[in-house]
Coordinates of C-alpha atoms and ligand atoms in Angstrom, one line a residue:
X227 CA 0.0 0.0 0.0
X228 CA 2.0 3.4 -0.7
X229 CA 1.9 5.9 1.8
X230 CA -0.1 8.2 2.3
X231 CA 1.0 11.9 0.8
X232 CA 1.6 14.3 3.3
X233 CA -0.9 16.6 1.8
X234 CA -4.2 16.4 3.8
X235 CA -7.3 16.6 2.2
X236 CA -7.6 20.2 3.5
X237 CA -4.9 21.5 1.7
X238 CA -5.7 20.2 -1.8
X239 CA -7.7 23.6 -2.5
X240 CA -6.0 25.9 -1.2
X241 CA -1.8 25.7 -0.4
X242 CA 0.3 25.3 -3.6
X243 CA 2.7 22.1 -3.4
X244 CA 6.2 22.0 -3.7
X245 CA 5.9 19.8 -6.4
X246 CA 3.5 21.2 -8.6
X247 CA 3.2 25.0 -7.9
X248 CA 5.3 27.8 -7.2
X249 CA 5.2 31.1 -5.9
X250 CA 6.8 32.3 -9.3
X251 CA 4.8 33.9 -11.5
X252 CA 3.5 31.0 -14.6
X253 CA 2.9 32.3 -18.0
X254 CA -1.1 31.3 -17.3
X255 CA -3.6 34.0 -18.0
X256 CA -5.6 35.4 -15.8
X257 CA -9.5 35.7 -15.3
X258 CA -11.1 38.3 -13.2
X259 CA -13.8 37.3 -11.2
X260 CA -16.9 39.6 -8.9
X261 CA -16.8 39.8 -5.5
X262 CA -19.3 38.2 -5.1
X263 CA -17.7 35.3 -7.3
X264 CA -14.6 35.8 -5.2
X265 CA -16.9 35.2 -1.4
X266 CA -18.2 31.8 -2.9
X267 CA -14.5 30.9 -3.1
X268 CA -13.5 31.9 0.3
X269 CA -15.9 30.1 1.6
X270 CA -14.2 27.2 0.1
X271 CA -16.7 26.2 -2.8
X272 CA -14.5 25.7 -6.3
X273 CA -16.9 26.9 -8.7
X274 CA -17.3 30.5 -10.6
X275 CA -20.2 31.3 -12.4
X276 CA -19.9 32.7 -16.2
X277 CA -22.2 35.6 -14.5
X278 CA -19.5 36.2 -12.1
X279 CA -17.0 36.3 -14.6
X280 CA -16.0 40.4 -15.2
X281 CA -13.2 39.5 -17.7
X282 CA -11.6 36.7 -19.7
X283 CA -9.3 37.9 -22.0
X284 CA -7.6 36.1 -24.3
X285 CA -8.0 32.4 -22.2
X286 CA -8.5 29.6 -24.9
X287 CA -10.8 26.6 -23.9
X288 CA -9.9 24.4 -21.4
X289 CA -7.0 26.5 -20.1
X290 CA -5.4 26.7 -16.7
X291 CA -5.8 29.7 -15.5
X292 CA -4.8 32.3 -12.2
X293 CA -7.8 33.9 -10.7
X294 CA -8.0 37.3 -9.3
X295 CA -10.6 39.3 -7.5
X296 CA -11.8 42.9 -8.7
X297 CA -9.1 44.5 -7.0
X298 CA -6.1 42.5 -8.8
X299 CA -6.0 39.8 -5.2
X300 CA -4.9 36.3 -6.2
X301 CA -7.6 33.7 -6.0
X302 CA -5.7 30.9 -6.8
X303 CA -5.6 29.0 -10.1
X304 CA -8.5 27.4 -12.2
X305 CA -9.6 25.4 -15.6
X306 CA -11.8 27.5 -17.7
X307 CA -14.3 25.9 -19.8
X308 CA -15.6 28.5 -22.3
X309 CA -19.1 27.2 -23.0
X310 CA -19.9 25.2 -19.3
X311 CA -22.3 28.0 -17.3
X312 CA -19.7 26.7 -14.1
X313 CA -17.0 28.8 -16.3
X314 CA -14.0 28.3 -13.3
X315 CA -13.7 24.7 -11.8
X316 CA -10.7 25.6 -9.0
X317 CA -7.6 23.4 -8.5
X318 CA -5.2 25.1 -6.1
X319 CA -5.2 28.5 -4.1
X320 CA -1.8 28.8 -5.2
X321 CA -0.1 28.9 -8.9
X322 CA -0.1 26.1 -10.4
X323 CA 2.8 25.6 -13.3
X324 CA 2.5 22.1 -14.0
X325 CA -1.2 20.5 -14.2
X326 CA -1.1 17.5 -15.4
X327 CA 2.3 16.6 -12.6
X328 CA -0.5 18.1 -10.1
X329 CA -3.3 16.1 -11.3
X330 CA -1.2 12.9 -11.2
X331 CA -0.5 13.9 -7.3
X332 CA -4.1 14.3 -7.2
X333 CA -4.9 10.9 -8.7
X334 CA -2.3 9.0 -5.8
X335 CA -4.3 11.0 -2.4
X336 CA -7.6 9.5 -4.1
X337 CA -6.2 6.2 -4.2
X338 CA -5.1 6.6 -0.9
X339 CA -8.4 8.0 0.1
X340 CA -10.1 4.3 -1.2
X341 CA -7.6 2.3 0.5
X342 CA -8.2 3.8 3.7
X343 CA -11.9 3.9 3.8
X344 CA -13.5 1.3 0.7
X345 CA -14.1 -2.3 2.0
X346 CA -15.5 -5.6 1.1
X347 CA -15.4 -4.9 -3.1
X348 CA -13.2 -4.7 -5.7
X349 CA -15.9 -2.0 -7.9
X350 CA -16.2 1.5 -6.8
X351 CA -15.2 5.1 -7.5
X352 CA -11.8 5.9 -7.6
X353 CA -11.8 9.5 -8.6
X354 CA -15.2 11.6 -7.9
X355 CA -14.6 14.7 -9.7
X356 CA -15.4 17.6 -7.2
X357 CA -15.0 15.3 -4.0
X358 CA -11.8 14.7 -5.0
X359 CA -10.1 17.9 -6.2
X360 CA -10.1 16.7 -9.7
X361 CA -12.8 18.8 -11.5
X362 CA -14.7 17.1 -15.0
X363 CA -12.8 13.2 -14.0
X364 CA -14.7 10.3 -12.9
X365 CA -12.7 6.8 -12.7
X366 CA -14.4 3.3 -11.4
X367 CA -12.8 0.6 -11.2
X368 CA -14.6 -2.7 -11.6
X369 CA -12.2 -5.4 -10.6
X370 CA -9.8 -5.4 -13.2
X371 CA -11.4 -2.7 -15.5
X372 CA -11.3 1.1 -14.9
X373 CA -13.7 3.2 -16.8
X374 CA -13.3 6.8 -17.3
X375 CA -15.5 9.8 -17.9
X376 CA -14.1 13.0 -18.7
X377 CA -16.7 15.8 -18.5
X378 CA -14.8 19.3 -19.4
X379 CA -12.8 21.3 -21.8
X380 CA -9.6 20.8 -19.2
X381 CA -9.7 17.4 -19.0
X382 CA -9.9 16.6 -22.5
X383 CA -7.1 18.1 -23.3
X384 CA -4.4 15.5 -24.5
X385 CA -1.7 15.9 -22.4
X386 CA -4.0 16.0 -19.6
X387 CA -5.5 13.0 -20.4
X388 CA -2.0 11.0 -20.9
X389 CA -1.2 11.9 -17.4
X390 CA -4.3 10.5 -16.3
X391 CA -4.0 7.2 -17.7
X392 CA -0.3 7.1 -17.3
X393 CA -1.0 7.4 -13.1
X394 CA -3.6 5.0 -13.6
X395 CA -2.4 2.5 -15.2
X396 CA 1.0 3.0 -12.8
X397 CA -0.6 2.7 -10.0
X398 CA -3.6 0.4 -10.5
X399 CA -2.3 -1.8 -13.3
X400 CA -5.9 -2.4 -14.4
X401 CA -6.2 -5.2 -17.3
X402 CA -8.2 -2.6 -19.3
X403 CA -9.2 1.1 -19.4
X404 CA -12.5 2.2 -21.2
X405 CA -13.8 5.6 -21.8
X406 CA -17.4 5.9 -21.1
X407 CA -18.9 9.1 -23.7
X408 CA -21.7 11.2 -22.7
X409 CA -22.3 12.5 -26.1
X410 CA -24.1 15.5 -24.4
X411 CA -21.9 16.5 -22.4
X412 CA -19.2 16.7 -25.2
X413 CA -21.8 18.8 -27.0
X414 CA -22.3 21.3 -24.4
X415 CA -18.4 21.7 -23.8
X416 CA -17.9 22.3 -27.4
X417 CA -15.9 19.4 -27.7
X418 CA -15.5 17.5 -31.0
X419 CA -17.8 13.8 -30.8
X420 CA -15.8 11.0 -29.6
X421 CA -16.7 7.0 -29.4
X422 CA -16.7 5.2 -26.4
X423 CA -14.2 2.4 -26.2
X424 CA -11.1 1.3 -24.9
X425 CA -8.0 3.1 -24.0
X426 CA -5.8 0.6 -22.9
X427 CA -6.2 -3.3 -23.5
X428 CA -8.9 -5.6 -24.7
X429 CA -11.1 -6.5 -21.5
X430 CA -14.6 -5.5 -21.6
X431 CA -16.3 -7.5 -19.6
X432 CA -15.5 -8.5 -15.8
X433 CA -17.5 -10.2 -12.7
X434 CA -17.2 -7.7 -9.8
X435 CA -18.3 -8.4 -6.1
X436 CA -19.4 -6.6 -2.9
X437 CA -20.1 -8.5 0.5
X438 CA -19.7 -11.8 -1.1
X439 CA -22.4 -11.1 -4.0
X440 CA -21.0 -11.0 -7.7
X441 CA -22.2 -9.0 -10.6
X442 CA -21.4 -8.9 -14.3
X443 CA -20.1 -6.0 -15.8
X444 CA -20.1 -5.0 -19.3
X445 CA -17.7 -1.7 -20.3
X446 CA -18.7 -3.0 -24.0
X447 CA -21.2 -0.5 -24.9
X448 CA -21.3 3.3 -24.9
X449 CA -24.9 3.0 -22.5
X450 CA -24.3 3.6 -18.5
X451 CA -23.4 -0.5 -18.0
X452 CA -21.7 -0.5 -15.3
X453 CA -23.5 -0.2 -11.4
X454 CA -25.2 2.1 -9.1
X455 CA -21.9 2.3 -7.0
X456 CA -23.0 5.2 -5.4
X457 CA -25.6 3.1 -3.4
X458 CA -23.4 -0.3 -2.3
X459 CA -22.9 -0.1 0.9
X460 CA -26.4 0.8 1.3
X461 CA -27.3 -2.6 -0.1
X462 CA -25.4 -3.9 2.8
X463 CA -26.9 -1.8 4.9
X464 CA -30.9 -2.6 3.8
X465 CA -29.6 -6.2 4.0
X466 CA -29.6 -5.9 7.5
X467 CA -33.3 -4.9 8.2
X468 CA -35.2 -6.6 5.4
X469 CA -37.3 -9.9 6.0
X470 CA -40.3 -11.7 4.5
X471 CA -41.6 -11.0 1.3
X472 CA -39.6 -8.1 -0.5
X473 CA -40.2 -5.8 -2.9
X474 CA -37.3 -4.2 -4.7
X475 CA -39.0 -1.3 -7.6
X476 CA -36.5 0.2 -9.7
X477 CA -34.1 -2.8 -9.7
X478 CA -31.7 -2.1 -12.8
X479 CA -29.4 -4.9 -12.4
X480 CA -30.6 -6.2 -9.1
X481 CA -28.0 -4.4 -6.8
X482 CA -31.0 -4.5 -3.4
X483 CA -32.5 -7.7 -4.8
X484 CA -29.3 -9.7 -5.0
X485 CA -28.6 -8.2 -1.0
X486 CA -31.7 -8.5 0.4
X487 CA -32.2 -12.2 -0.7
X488 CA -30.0 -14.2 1.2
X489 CA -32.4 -12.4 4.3
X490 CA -35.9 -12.7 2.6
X491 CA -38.4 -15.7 1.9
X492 CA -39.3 -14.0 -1.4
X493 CA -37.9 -11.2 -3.4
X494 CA -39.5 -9.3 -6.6
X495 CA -37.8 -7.2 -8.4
X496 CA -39.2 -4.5 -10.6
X497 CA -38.1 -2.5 -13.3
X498 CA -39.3 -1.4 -16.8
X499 CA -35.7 -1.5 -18.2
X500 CA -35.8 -5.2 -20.4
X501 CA -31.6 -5.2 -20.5
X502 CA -31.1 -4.3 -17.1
X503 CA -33.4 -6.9 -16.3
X504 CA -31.4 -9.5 -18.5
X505 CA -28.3 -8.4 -16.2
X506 CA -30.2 -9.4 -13.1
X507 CA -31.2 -12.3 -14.1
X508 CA -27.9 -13.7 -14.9
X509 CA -26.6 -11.7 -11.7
X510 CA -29.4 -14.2 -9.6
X511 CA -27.8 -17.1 -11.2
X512 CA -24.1 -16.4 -10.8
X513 CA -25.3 -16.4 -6.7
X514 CA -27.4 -19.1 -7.1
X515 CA -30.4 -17.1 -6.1
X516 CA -34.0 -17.2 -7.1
X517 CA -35.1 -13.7 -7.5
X518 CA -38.7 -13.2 -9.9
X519 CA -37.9 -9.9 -12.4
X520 CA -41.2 -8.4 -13.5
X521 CA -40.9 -5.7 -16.4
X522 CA -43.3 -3.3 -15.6
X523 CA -43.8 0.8 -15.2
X524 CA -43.3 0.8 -10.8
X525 CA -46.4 3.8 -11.1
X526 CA -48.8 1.3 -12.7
X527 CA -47.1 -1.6 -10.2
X528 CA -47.4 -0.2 -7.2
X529 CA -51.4 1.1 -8.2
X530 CA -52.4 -2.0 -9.2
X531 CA -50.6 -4.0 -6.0
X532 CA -51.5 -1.4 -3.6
X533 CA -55.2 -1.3 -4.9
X534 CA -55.5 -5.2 -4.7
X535 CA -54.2 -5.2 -1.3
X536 CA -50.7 -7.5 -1.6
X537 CA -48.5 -7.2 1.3
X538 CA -45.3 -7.4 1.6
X539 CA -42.7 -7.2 5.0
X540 CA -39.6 -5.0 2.8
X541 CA -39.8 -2.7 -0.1
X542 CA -37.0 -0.5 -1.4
X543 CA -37.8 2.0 -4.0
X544 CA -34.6 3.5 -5.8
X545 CA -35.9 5.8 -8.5
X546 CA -34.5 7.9 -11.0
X547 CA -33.5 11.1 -10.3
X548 CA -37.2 13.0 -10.6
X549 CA -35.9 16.7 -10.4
X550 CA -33.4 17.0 -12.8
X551 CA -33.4 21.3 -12.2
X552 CA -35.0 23.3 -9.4
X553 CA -38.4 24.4 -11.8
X554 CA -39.2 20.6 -11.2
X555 CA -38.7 20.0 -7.8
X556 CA -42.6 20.2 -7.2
X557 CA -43.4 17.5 -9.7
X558 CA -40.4 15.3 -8.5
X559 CA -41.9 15.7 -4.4
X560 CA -45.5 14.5 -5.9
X561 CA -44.1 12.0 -7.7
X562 CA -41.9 10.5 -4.7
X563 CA -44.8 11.3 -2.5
X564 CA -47.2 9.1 -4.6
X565 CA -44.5 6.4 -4.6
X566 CA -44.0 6.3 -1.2
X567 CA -47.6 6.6 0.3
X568 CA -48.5 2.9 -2.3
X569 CA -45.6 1.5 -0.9
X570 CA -46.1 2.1 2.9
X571 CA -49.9 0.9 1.9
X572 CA -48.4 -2.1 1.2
X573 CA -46.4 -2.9 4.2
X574 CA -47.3 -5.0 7.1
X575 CA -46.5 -3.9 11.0
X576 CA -43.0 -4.7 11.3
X577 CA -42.1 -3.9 7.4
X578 CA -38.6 -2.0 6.5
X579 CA -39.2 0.3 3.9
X580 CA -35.8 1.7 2.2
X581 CA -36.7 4.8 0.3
X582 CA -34.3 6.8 -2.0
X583 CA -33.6 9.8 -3.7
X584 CA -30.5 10.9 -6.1
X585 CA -31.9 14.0 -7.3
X586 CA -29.1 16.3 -5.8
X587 CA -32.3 19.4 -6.2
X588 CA -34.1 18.2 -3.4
X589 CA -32.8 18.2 -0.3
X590 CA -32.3 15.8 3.3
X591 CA -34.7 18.3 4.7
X592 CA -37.4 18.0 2.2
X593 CA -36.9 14.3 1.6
X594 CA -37.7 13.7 4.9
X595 CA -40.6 15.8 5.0
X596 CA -42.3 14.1 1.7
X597 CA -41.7 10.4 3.5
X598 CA -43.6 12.1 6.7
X599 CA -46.4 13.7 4.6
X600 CA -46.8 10.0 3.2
X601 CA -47.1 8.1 6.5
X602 CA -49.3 10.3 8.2
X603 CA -51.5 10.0 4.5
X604 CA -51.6 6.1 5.0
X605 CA -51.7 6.2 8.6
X606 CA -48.4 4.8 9.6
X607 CA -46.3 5.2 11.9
X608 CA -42.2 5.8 10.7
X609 CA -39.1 5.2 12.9
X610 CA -36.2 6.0 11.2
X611 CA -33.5 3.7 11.4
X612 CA -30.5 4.4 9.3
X613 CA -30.4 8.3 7.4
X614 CA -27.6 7.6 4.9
X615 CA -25.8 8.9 1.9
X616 CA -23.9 7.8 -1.0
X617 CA -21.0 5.6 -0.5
X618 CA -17.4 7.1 0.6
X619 CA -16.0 6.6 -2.0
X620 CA -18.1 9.5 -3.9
X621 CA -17.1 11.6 -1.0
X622 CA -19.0 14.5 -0.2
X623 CA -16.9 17.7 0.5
X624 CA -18.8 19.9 3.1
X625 CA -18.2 23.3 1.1
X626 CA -18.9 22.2 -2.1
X627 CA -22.9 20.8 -1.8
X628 CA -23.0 19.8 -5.3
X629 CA -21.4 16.9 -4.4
X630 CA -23.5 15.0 -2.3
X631 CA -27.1 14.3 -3.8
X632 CA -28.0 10.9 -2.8
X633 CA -30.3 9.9 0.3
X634 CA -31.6 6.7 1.5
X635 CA -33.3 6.0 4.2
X636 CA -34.1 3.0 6.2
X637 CA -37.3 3.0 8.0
X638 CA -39.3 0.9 10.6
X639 CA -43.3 0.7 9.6
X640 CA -45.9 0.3 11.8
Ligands
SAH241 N1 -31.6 0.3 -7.5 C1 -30.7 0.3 -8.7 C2 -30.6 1.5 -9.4 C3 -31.9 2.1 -9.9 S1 -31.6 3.4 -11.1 C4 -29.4 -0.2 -8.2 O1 -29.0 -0.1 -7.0 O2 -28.6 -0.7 -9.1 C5 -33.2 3.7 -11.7 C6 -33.9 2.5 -12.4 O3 -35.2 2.9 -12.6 C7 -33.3 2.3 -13.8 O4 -32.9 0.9 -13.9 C8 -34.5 2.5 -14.8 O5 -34.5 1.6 -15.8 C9 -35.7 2.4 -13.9 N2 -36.9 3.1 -14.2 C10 -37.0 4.4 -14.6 N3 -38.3 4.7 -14.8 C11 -39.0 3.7 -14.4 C12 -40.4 3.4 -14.3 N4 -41.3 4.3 -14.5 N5 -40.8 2.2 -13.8 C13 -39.9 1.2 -13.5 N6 -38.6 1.4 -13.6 C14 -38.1 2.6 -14.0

């Protein structure tokens, strides 16, 4: 295991390195920023608004740049994305001269960060953008394969991304490294279109496991494949409380049902996504499990169920992410609202319901108050058991909000 660097994760914003930064002057150019662009730094968020942006001179796309406050202060330096509405992601509160030799330094604390804190699994998230200091990169790793996304103008950039795979492949010697394409996202950074596919080696397909359950995995094709590893160690977690007859709606690949089933007389697992359903299937039989996978819309499910009066002693309901922007939170809070009111119709006294929400737009505070609407709707009484989050290893920096958004909660029906 190589040690630790001595940098701590406080210092990865804001002191320069010896390594990678100087106090010389760099022949980067420099944006000027509002004070009020200037405060949201100080208080130790990384990103700048293009409204907050009073001049860019002369900085091409993607470049690193030194940012200063309306009256000339140093801010630190930054990539600039010239299309992204976050204009100025920050990387350092000092000059930086050498990015991609920082970034690689970057890459090695959130290794170390995994090998202190990631256990029983050989898939999660190596590199979480934001939570990790490294702006626009996201690396998994599923056992032997890493997949890479690379979301900005910066970290496109080809010397940037040779010193991402070179500290990757250096340090995790993966048999193969795939880049997964958002075709979107390359639009909207005004980058040219790009396939997915590999970037190192032939592997595309692996078996991965978490607390002794195994899962395929597929980098083959350019769709999201790969898992919901944002939510594994809640599947441990759920594991823990669920009994009876379960219910898992909004399956995908089977991540709850495959947990839950080793502690349940019966699970179901719902989803109207035919290939994800295919995955879980072959995922039930790689653990020798018998799980039932129903294809159906979990609205018209849960209607129909709740309004012929099954029961059931677990459900967990996982859905998309309802509010993609703030102008929908209202529909998103009826639509988990009607969600969770069918389901806790359907539990018996002494049922575990695990609810979730990814949408990052609506908050703890209002999740909680939806779920409490719902039981007091259907007459139940909640006790909460577990409020969690997603896993460490998409780590959630306390100044920078944006980069927790998932919530599940673990709940005691009667
Ligand atoms: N619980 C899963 C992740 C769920 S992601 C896991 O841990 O792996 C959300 C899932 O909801 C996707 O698989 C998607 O196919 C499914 N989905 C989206 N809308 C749906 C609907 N109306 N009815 C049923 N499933 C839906």
């Amino acid at each position: 295991m190589p040690a630790r660097t001595s940098h701590s994760a406080d210092h990865k914003n804001r002191g320069e390195t010896s390594e990678t930064s100087t106090v010389h002057a760099a022949a980067a150019s420099a944006i000027i920023i509002s004070a009020r662009g200037a405060q949201r730094l100080k208080n130790g968020h990384v990103w700048v608004y293009r409204s907050d942006i009073l001049s860019a001179d002369g900085v091409t796309p993607g470049a690193v740049v030194r940012v200063k406050d309306p009256r000339g202060r140093q801010l630190g330096s930054a990539l600039y994305s010239s299309s992204s509405q976050i204009a100025v992601r920050m990387i350092s509160n000092g000059v930086v001269e050498n990015f991609p030799a920082l970034l690689r330094e970057r890459i090695r604390e959130a290794i170390a960060y995994r090998q202190d804190f990631v256990r029983n699994t050989n898939a999660y998230r190596v590199i979480f953008s934001e939570g990790d200091f490294l702006p626009g990169l996201i690396v998994d790793r599923y056992n032997e394969i890493l997949s890479v996304q690379i979301l900005t103008q910066a970290m496109d950039a080809e010397p940037v991304r040779a010193a991402v795979l070179a500290e990757l492949t250096e340090r995790v010697q993966p048999a193969s490294i795939a880049e997964r394409v958002e075709p979107h996202i390359r639009e909207l950074e005004q980058l040219p279109a790009r396939a997915s596919g590999l970037l190192l080696g032939t592997k595309t397909s692996t078996i991965i496991s978490m607390h002794g359950v195994q899962l395929h995995y597929d980098a083959g094709t350019g769709q999201k494949t790969g898992a919901f590893l944002d939510q594994r160690e809640n599947y441990a977690a759920a594991a823990q409380y669920a009994h009876g007859e379960a219910l898992d709606i909004f399956c995908y690949q089977g991540g709850f049902a495959l947990h839950l089933a080793r502690h349940c007389s019966k699970v179901i697992g719902v989803d109207s996504s035919r290939p994800a359903l295919e995955v879980a299937d072959r995922n039930a039989a790689l653990n020798k499990l018998e799980i039932e996978w129903m294809e159906a819309n979990a609205f018209d499910l849960l209607r129909d169920y709740s309004a012929s009066g099954r029961q059931y002693d677990t459900i967990v309901l996982d859905p998309p992410a309802f509010a993609k922007n703030r102008k929908t939170l209202e529909t998103a809070l009826r639509g988990y609202k009607e969600l969770n009111l069918r389901a806790l119709k359907m539990l018996r006294a002494g049922g575990t319901l695990v609810t979730c929400s990814c949408s990052y737009h609506v908050s703890e505070k209002e999740f909680l108050e939806v779920i409490s609407e719902a039981a007091s709707d259907s007459r139940r009484t909640l006790r909460l058991l577990e409020i969690r989050g997603q896993a460490k290893d998409h780590p959630t920096v306390l100044s920078i909000p944006e980069t927790g958004y998932l919530k599940c909660l673990i709940l005691h029906v009667s």
